[in-house]
Amino acid sequence: MATAVQTRKKPELLAPAGDLDKLKFAVMYGADAVYIGGEKFGLRSKAGNFSYEKIKEGVEFAHRHGAKVFVAANIIAHNEDFSGMEEYFQTLYEIGVDAVIIADPAIIEVCAMAAPGLEIHLSTQASTTNWQTLKFWAEEGVKRVVLARECTMEEIHQIKENVDIEVESFIHGAMCISYSGRCVLSNHMTNRDSNRGGCAQSCRWKYDLFEDREEGMQSLASDDDSFTMGSKDLCMIEHIPDLIEAGVDSFKIEGRMKTIHYVATVVNAYRRAIDAYYEDPENYQFNQEWMDEILKAANRPITTGFYYHTPTDEDQIFGTPPKMAHFDFAGVVLAYDQSTGIATVEQRNRFAVGQEVEFIGPKRERFEQKIDQIWDEKGEEISVANTPLQKVRFKIDRPVDAYDMMRKRK
Amino acid sequence: MTKKTELVVSAGSVEDVQRLFQAGADAVEIGQARYSLRMPGSFDLSMIKETMQIARHYNKKVYVSVNTLFHPDLVVELASYLGQLQALSVHAIIFGDPAVLMAARENAPTIPLHWSTETTSTNYRTVNYWGKKGASRAVLARELSFEEVIGVKQNTTLEVQVQIHGMTCIFHSKRSLVSNYMDHRSDGRELDLPLFIKENNREDANYPIFQDEQGTHVMSAEDICMIEHLPTFLKYRFDVLKIDGILKSAEYNEAIVSIYRKAIDDLSKHPDHGVDLAWMREIKSIQPETRPLGTGFYFKEQVY
């Protein structure tokens, strides 16, 4: 690996932002760009989608911190879904959104006509897996293609060698077990249209596998070990050099439905790994702390997906998934008084005097401490912070900043 | 004189092709397993050649499916493969991946292109988009309502193909999900019988599942059967009505084609006669017990 380290353009770290708060945390923890959903044309009908006002606020915040905002408009449209689309893209352009993520070519056409200056990224829903197809989209004016999650590292090398277009690849998070867009289980089982935001995640349900024998249907499954199709979650934190050397332009983290704690923790770890490699590729060493951090936020066991081999049973989840994260998000630092060492913290999960907690932040190393005393907003001493979003004050051993997060062991 | 509605069926072998033409199919869809998705059988180039000879004899058409999602190792084979399809003068190439469109411009410039991305061909604007890129026909997603497919038909000049009979694919993964499960169970047995999955809350629905070189496919628990709604398809002048022959016997497909052939011919000659109840009775009499008949999404409301 150390033989021929090329100087690559620093890749973009792209994070999900389900709402304005998540957007701010993603940016503060080091995301170079975030992607959000507007109120229309997006695939996460249940994510806290952004109104125009919220998009504007998000764009202003992100731009102030040197980050970009992409808006997903990645439904596979039906005839009636086009109404209001021109104005939608025009408005996004006027707001200053940096790009839109689109899957349906007819929507690409509408966007290109209505808002010619608005950059277009082709969504992973289009299942793009080869350089010839990327060439097609490049000729169509698409600036960037989000590759199918089925692409291997080797295939990404080939793609980057054959076509001059930005390539974005998922590096972390939940994965469709199908080719994205090529699954209508949800439509068939729940009448919810998966390709227009209604996915019921039917692939993660329990099934029985049957063989059609002469004597009738015979189950191949057992009660405690159902046939399941769910994938482990993608995690490429140990392979950042490979991704950079393959020429991936944007590293994408999945999860617009995930919590602030998840997004901030994951972004924080990847930010550090990318910076470490980029600053000194020759002497880059993987830091186990990055993985430990990610596992504190993980929902499921992890895999490298298709990057290094076609996934086997080891890359899937069978039976009851193991409990993953052993930490809870306990609070967010709102302010810190340097002279007294006292911080104002907004509660996110119950914590009490005497409890061991740990702090992380974009600009500091993680540290642990015990909480000695807690005061409520009126200055009264309390033994436990048990009201959601309650603002409390207590002494913190080392300096902290707004946006730093506090965790506790479960 | 308006164009006649075409009845197309997917075929699994050269022998099937002959029988399906004799039963009244106007065209067959065939494909090589390496480049196509979910065909009833695999046709190599020599079989495609043979199929073309049969088609010429019956004055029928042959469409070759090249609609898999192409990974780079396969994309390099496209130029030569499409060139050979051009040399055989097949009547159309069915594609989903734009890589095929790109390669066809150079290597099969006179062969018509049929656009088929299965689950994602859902609106007339996208149909027209692929029309501008060179497609002459659009194969519509099965997850559309009657109103929606009619909306497409009325807003495009491309030929519109809809499915009127058979099962549909509802899930495609590149992974080997069945053998992964058997590996997980440390059960090395050969699974050569048909396989199904059942969802715990839908015990009466059997979804066929199978693996091939393109990955794992889950199919619908019902067979679409639109024989009683043929008058509507004819009224709105849908260009192509398709019967999917996958996972069915040659006898079944042959019988189904002949029933639809007769129905279409009767309705075309005597539109006032309406639907003959015997058609449905005949279909029911040969329908496998494990395959309920339904109307797919034609009359279903979906939410999202």
Short mmCIF file of N, CA and C in Angstrom, two decimals, chain A residues 140-216:
data_model
loop_
_atom_site.label_atom_id
_atom_site.label_comp_id
_atom_site.label_asym_id
_atom_site.label_seq_id
_atom_site.Cartn_x
_atom_site.Cartn_y
_atom_site.Cartn_z
N GLU A 140 -25.46 13.37 -20.49
CA GLU A 140 -26.78 13.96 -20.21
C GLU A 140 -26.68 15.17 -19.28
N GLY A 141 -25.47 15.49 -18.86
CA GLY A 141 -25.30 16.68 -18.03
C GLY A 141 -25.31 16.42 -16.53
N VAL A 142 -25.34 15.14 -16.18
CA VAL A 142 -25.27 14.80 -14.76
C VAL A 142 -23.84 15.05 -14.27
N LYS A 143 -23.73 15.74 -13.12
CA LYS A 143 -22.41 16.11 -12.62
C LYS A 143 -21.77 14.97 -11.82
N ARG A 144 -22.62 14.21 -11.17
CA ARG A 144 -22.11 13.17 -10.28
C ARG A 144 -23.06 11.98 -10.27
N VAL A 145 -22.49 10.78 -10.14
CA VAL A 145 -23.32 9.58 -10.04
C VAL A 145 -23.07 8.90 -8.69
N VAL A 146 -24.16 8.63 -8.00
CA VAL A 146 -24.07 7.83 -6.77
C VAL A 146 -24.15 6.37 -7.22
N LEU A 147 -23.06 5.65 -7.04
CA LEU A 147 -22.99 4.29 -7.55
C LEU A 147 -23.96 3.36 -6.82
N ALA A 148 -24.31 2.27 -7.51
CA ALA A 148 -25.08 1.20 -6.88
C ALA A 148 -24.21 0.62 -5.76
N ARG A 149 -24.86 0.15 -4.72
CA ARG A 149 -24.11 -0.42 -3.60
C ARG A 149 -23.48 -1.76 -3.97
N GLU A 150 -23.79 -2.26 -5.16
CA GLU A 150 -23.26 -3.55 -5.61
C GLU A 150 -21.89 -3.42 -6.28
N CYS A 151 -21.37 -2.19 -6.41
CA CYS A 151 -20.08 -2.02 -7.08
C CYS A 151 -18.94 -2.47 -6.16
N THR A 152 -17.94 -3.12 -6.75
CA THR A 152 -16.77 -3.53 -5.98
C THR A 152 -15.70 -2.43 -6.06
N MET A 153 -14.70 -2.55 -5.19
CA MET A 153 -13.59 -1.58 -5.21
C MET A 153 -12.91 -1.60 -6.58
N GLU A 154 -12.71 -2.81 -7.10
CA GLU A 154 -12.08 -2.99 -8.40
C GLU A 154 -12.91 -2.31 -9.50
N GLU A 155 -14.21 -2.46 -9.42
CA GLU A 155 -15.08 -1.85 -10.43
C GLU A 155 -15.04 -0.33 -10.35
N ILE A 156 -14.91 0.19 -9.13
CA ILE A 156 -14.82 1.65 -8.99
C ILE A 156 -13.53 2.16 -9.64
N HIS A 157 -12.43 1.42 -9.43
CA HIS A 157 -11.17 1.77 -10.12
C HIS A 157 -11.40 1.86 -11.62
N GLN A 158 -12.03 0.82 -12.17
CA GLN A 158 -12.28 0.78 -13.62
C GLN A 158 -13.14 1.95 -14.06
N ILE A 159 -14.15 2.25 -13.27
CA ILE A 159 -15.04 3.35 -13.62
C ILE A 159 -14.26 4.65 -13.66
N LYS A 160 -13.48 4.90 -12.62
CA LYS A 160 -12.74 6.16 -12.55
C LYS A 160 -11.68 6.24 -13.65
N GLU A 161 -11.16 5.10 -14.08
CA GLU A 161 -10.17 5.12 -15.15
C GLU A 161 -10.81 5.40 -16.51
N ASN A 162 -12.06 5.09 -16.65
CA ASN A 162 -12.71 5.17 -17.97
C ASN A 162 -13.57 6.38 -18.21
N VAL A 163 -13.99 7.04 -17.15
CA VAL A 163 -14.89 8.17 -17.38
C VAL A 163 -14.65 9.28 -16.38
N ASP A 164 -14.71 10.50 -16.90
CA ASP A 164 -14.41 11.66 -16.09
C ASP A 164 -15.71 12.25 -15.54
N ILE A 165 -16.13 11.72 -14.43
CA ILE A 165 -17.34 12.21 -13.78
C ILE A 165 -17.17 11.96 -12.29
N GLU A 166 -17.79 12.81 -11.48
CA GLU A 166 -17.68 12.61 -10.03
C GLU A 166 -18.43 11.35 -9.63
N VAL A 167 -17.83 10.61 -8.73
CA VAL A 167 -18.42 9.37 -8.26
C VAL A 167 -18.62 9.44 -6.75
N GLU A 168 -19.83 9.13 -6.35
CA GLU A 168 -20.16 9.09 -4.93
C GLU A 168 -20.48 7.66 -4.55
N SER A 169 -19.97 7.22 -3.40
CA SER A 169 -20.21 5.84 -3.03
C SER A 169 -20.56 5.76 -1.54
N PHE A 170 -21.51 4.89 -1.24
CA PHE A 170 -21.90 4.70 0.16
C PHE A 170 -20.75 4.04 0.91
N ILE A 171 -20.41 4.59 2.07
CA ILE A 171 -19.35 3.99 2.88
C ILE A 171 -19.89 3.52 4.23
N HIS A 172 -21.09 3.93 4.57
CA HIS A 172 -21.58 3.58 5.91
C HIS A 172 -23.10 3.60 5.98
N GLY A 173 -23.63 2.62 6.69
CA GLY A 173 -25.06 2.66 7.00
C GLY A 173 -25.84 1.47 6.50
N ALA A 174 -27.15 1.54 6.66
CA ALA A 174 -28.04 0.45 6.27
C ALA A 174 -28.05 0.30 4.75
N MET A 175 -28.29 -0.91 4.31
CA MET A 175 -28.30 -1.19 2.87
C MET A 175 -29.56 -1.92 2.47
N CYS A 176 -30.10 -1.56 1.30
CA CYS A 176 -31.09 -2.41 0.67
C CYS A 176 -30.40 -3.74 0.39
N ILE A 177 -31.09 -4.84 0.59
CA ILE A 177 -30.50 -6.14 0.25
C ILE A 177 -30.70 -6.41 -1.24
N SER A 178 -31.65 -5.67 -1.83
CA SER A 178 -31.88 -5.77 -3.28
C SER A 178 -31.06 -4.69 -3.97
N TYR A 179 -31.05 -4.74 -5.30
CA TYR A 179 -30.61 -3.57 -6.05
C TYR A 179 -31.62 -2.47 -5.70
N SER A 180 -31.13 -1.29 -5.32
CA SER A 180 -32.06 -0.22 -4.96
C SER A 180 -32.98 0.09 -6.13
N GLY A 181 -34.27 0.21 -5.83
CA GLY A 181 -35.23 0.50 -6.89
C GLY A 181 -35.79 -0.75 -7.54
N ARG A 182 -35.13 -1.88 -7.32
CA ARG A 182 -35.59 -3.12 -7.96
C ARG A 182 -36.29 -4.01 -6.94
N CYS A 183 -37.00 -3.39 -6.03
CA CYS A 183 -37.71 -4.14 -5.01
C CYS A 183 -39.07 -3.51 -4.79
N VAL A 184 -40.11 -4.31 -4.96
CA VAL A 184 -41.47 -3.84 -4.70
C VAL A 184 -42.17 -4.78 -3.71
N LEU A 185 -41.38 -5.40 -2.83
CA LEU A 185 -41.96 -6.26 -1.79
C LEU A 185 -43.02 -5.49 -1.02
N SER A 186 -42.64 -4.26 -0.69
CA SER A 186 -43.51 -3.40 0.09
C SER A 186 -44.84 -3.13 -0.64
N ASN A 187 -44.77 -2.90 -1.94
CA ASN A 187 -45.98 -2.69 -2.73
C ASN A 187 -46.88 -3.92 -2.66
N HIS A 188 -46.26 -5.10 -2.79
CA HIS A 188 -47.04 -6.33 -2.84
C HIS A 188 -47.58 -6.74 -1.48
N MET A 189 -46.82 -6.47 -0.44
CA MET A 189 -47.22 -6.96 0.89
C MET A 189 -47.99 -5.93 1.70
N THR A 190 -47.83 -4.66 1.39
CA THR A 190 -48.50 -3.64 2.22
C THR A 190 -49.19 -2.55 1.40
N ASN A 191 -49.18 -2.67 0.06
CA ASN A 191 -49.72 -1.62 -0.81
C ASN A 191 -49.02 -0.28 -0.63
N ARG A 192 -47.81 -0.31 -0.13
CA ARG A 192 -47.04 0.93 0.01
C ARG A 192 -45.98 0.96 -1.08
N ASP A 193 -45.93 2.04 -1.84
CA ASP A 193 -45.03 2.13 -2.98
C ASP A 193 -43.61 2.47 -2.53
N SER A 194 -42.74 1.46 -2.59
CA SER A 194 -41.37 1.64 -2.09
C SER A 194 -40.62 2.71 -2.87
N ASN A 195 -40.86 2.80 -4.18
CA ASN A 195 -40.08 3.73 -4.99
C ASN A 195 -40.60 5.17 -4.96
N ARG A 196 -41.65 5.38 -4.14
CA ARG A 196 -42.10 6.75 -3.93
C ARG A 196 -42.09 7.09 -2.43
N GLY A 197 -41.26 6.41 -1.68
CA GLY A 197 -41.08 6.78 -0.28
C GLY A 197 -41.87 5.96 0.71
N GLY A 198 -42.57 4.93 0.24
CA GLY A 198 -43.41 4.17 1.16
C GLY A 198 -42.81 2.87 1.67
N CYS A 199 -41.52 2.63 1.40
CA CYS A 199 -40.90 1.34 1.74
C CYS A 199 -41.20 0.92 3.18
N ALA A 200 -41.76 -0.28 3.33
CA ALA A 200 -42.11 -0.79 4.65
C ALA A 200 -41.01 -1.72 5.18
N GLN A 201 -39.86 -1.73 4.49
CA GLN A 201 -38.72 -2.58 4.89
C GLN A 201 -39.12 -4.05 5.02
N SER A 202 -39.92 -4.49 4.06
CA SER A 202 -40.38 -5.89 4.09
C SER A 202 -39.21 -6.86 4.00
N CYS A 203 -38.09 -6.43 3.44
CA CYS A 203 -36.95 -7.35 3.33
C CYS A 203 -36.41 -7.72 4.70
N ARG A 204 -36.75 -6.95 5.72
CA ARG A 204 -36.22 -7.27 7.06
C ARG A 204 -37.21 -8.09 7.89
N TRP A 205 -38.32 -8.50 7.28
CA TRP A 205 -39.28 -9.32 8.00
C TRP A 205 -38.80 -10.77 8.03
N LYS A 206 -39.53 -11.56 8.84
CA LYS A 206 -39.20 -12.98 8.93
C LYS A 206 -40.03 -13.77 7.92
N TYR A 207 -39.35 -14.68 7.23
CA TYR A 207 -40.02 -15.52 6.25
C TYR A 207 -39.75 -16.98 6.56
N ASP A 208 -40.52 -17.83 5.90
CA ASP A 208 -40.25 -19.25 5.91
C ASP A 208 -39.86 -19.63 4.49
N LEU A 209 -38.87 -20.51 4.39
CA LEU A 209 -38.46 -20.99 3.06
C LEU A 209 -39.04 -22.39 2.87
N PHE A 210 -39.72 -22.58 1.75
CA PHE A 210 -40.38 -23.86 1.47
C PHE A 210 -39.86 -24.50 0.19
N GLU A 211 -39.87 -25.81 0.21
CA GLU A 211 -39.54 -26.58 -0.98
C GLU A 211 -40.83 -27.23 -1.45
N ASP A 212 -41.08 -27.20 -2.74
CA ASP A 212 -42.32 -27.77 -3.28
C ASP A 212 -42.09 -29.24 -3.60
N ARG A 213 -42.33 -30.11 -2.62
CA ARG A 213 -42.12 -31.54 -2.85
C ARG A 213 -43.41 -32.20 -3.31
N GLU A 214 -43.26 -33.44 -3.77
CA GLU A 214 -44.44 -34.15 -4.25
C GLU A 214 -45.50 -34.28 -3.17
N GLU A 215 -45.03 -34.50 -1.93
CA GLU A 215 -45.98 -34.66 -0.82
C GLU A 215 -46.50 -33.32 -0.31
N GLY A 216 -46.05 -32.24 -0.91
CA GLY A 216 -46.55 -30.91 -0.51
C GLY A 216 -45.41 -29.99 -0.11
#
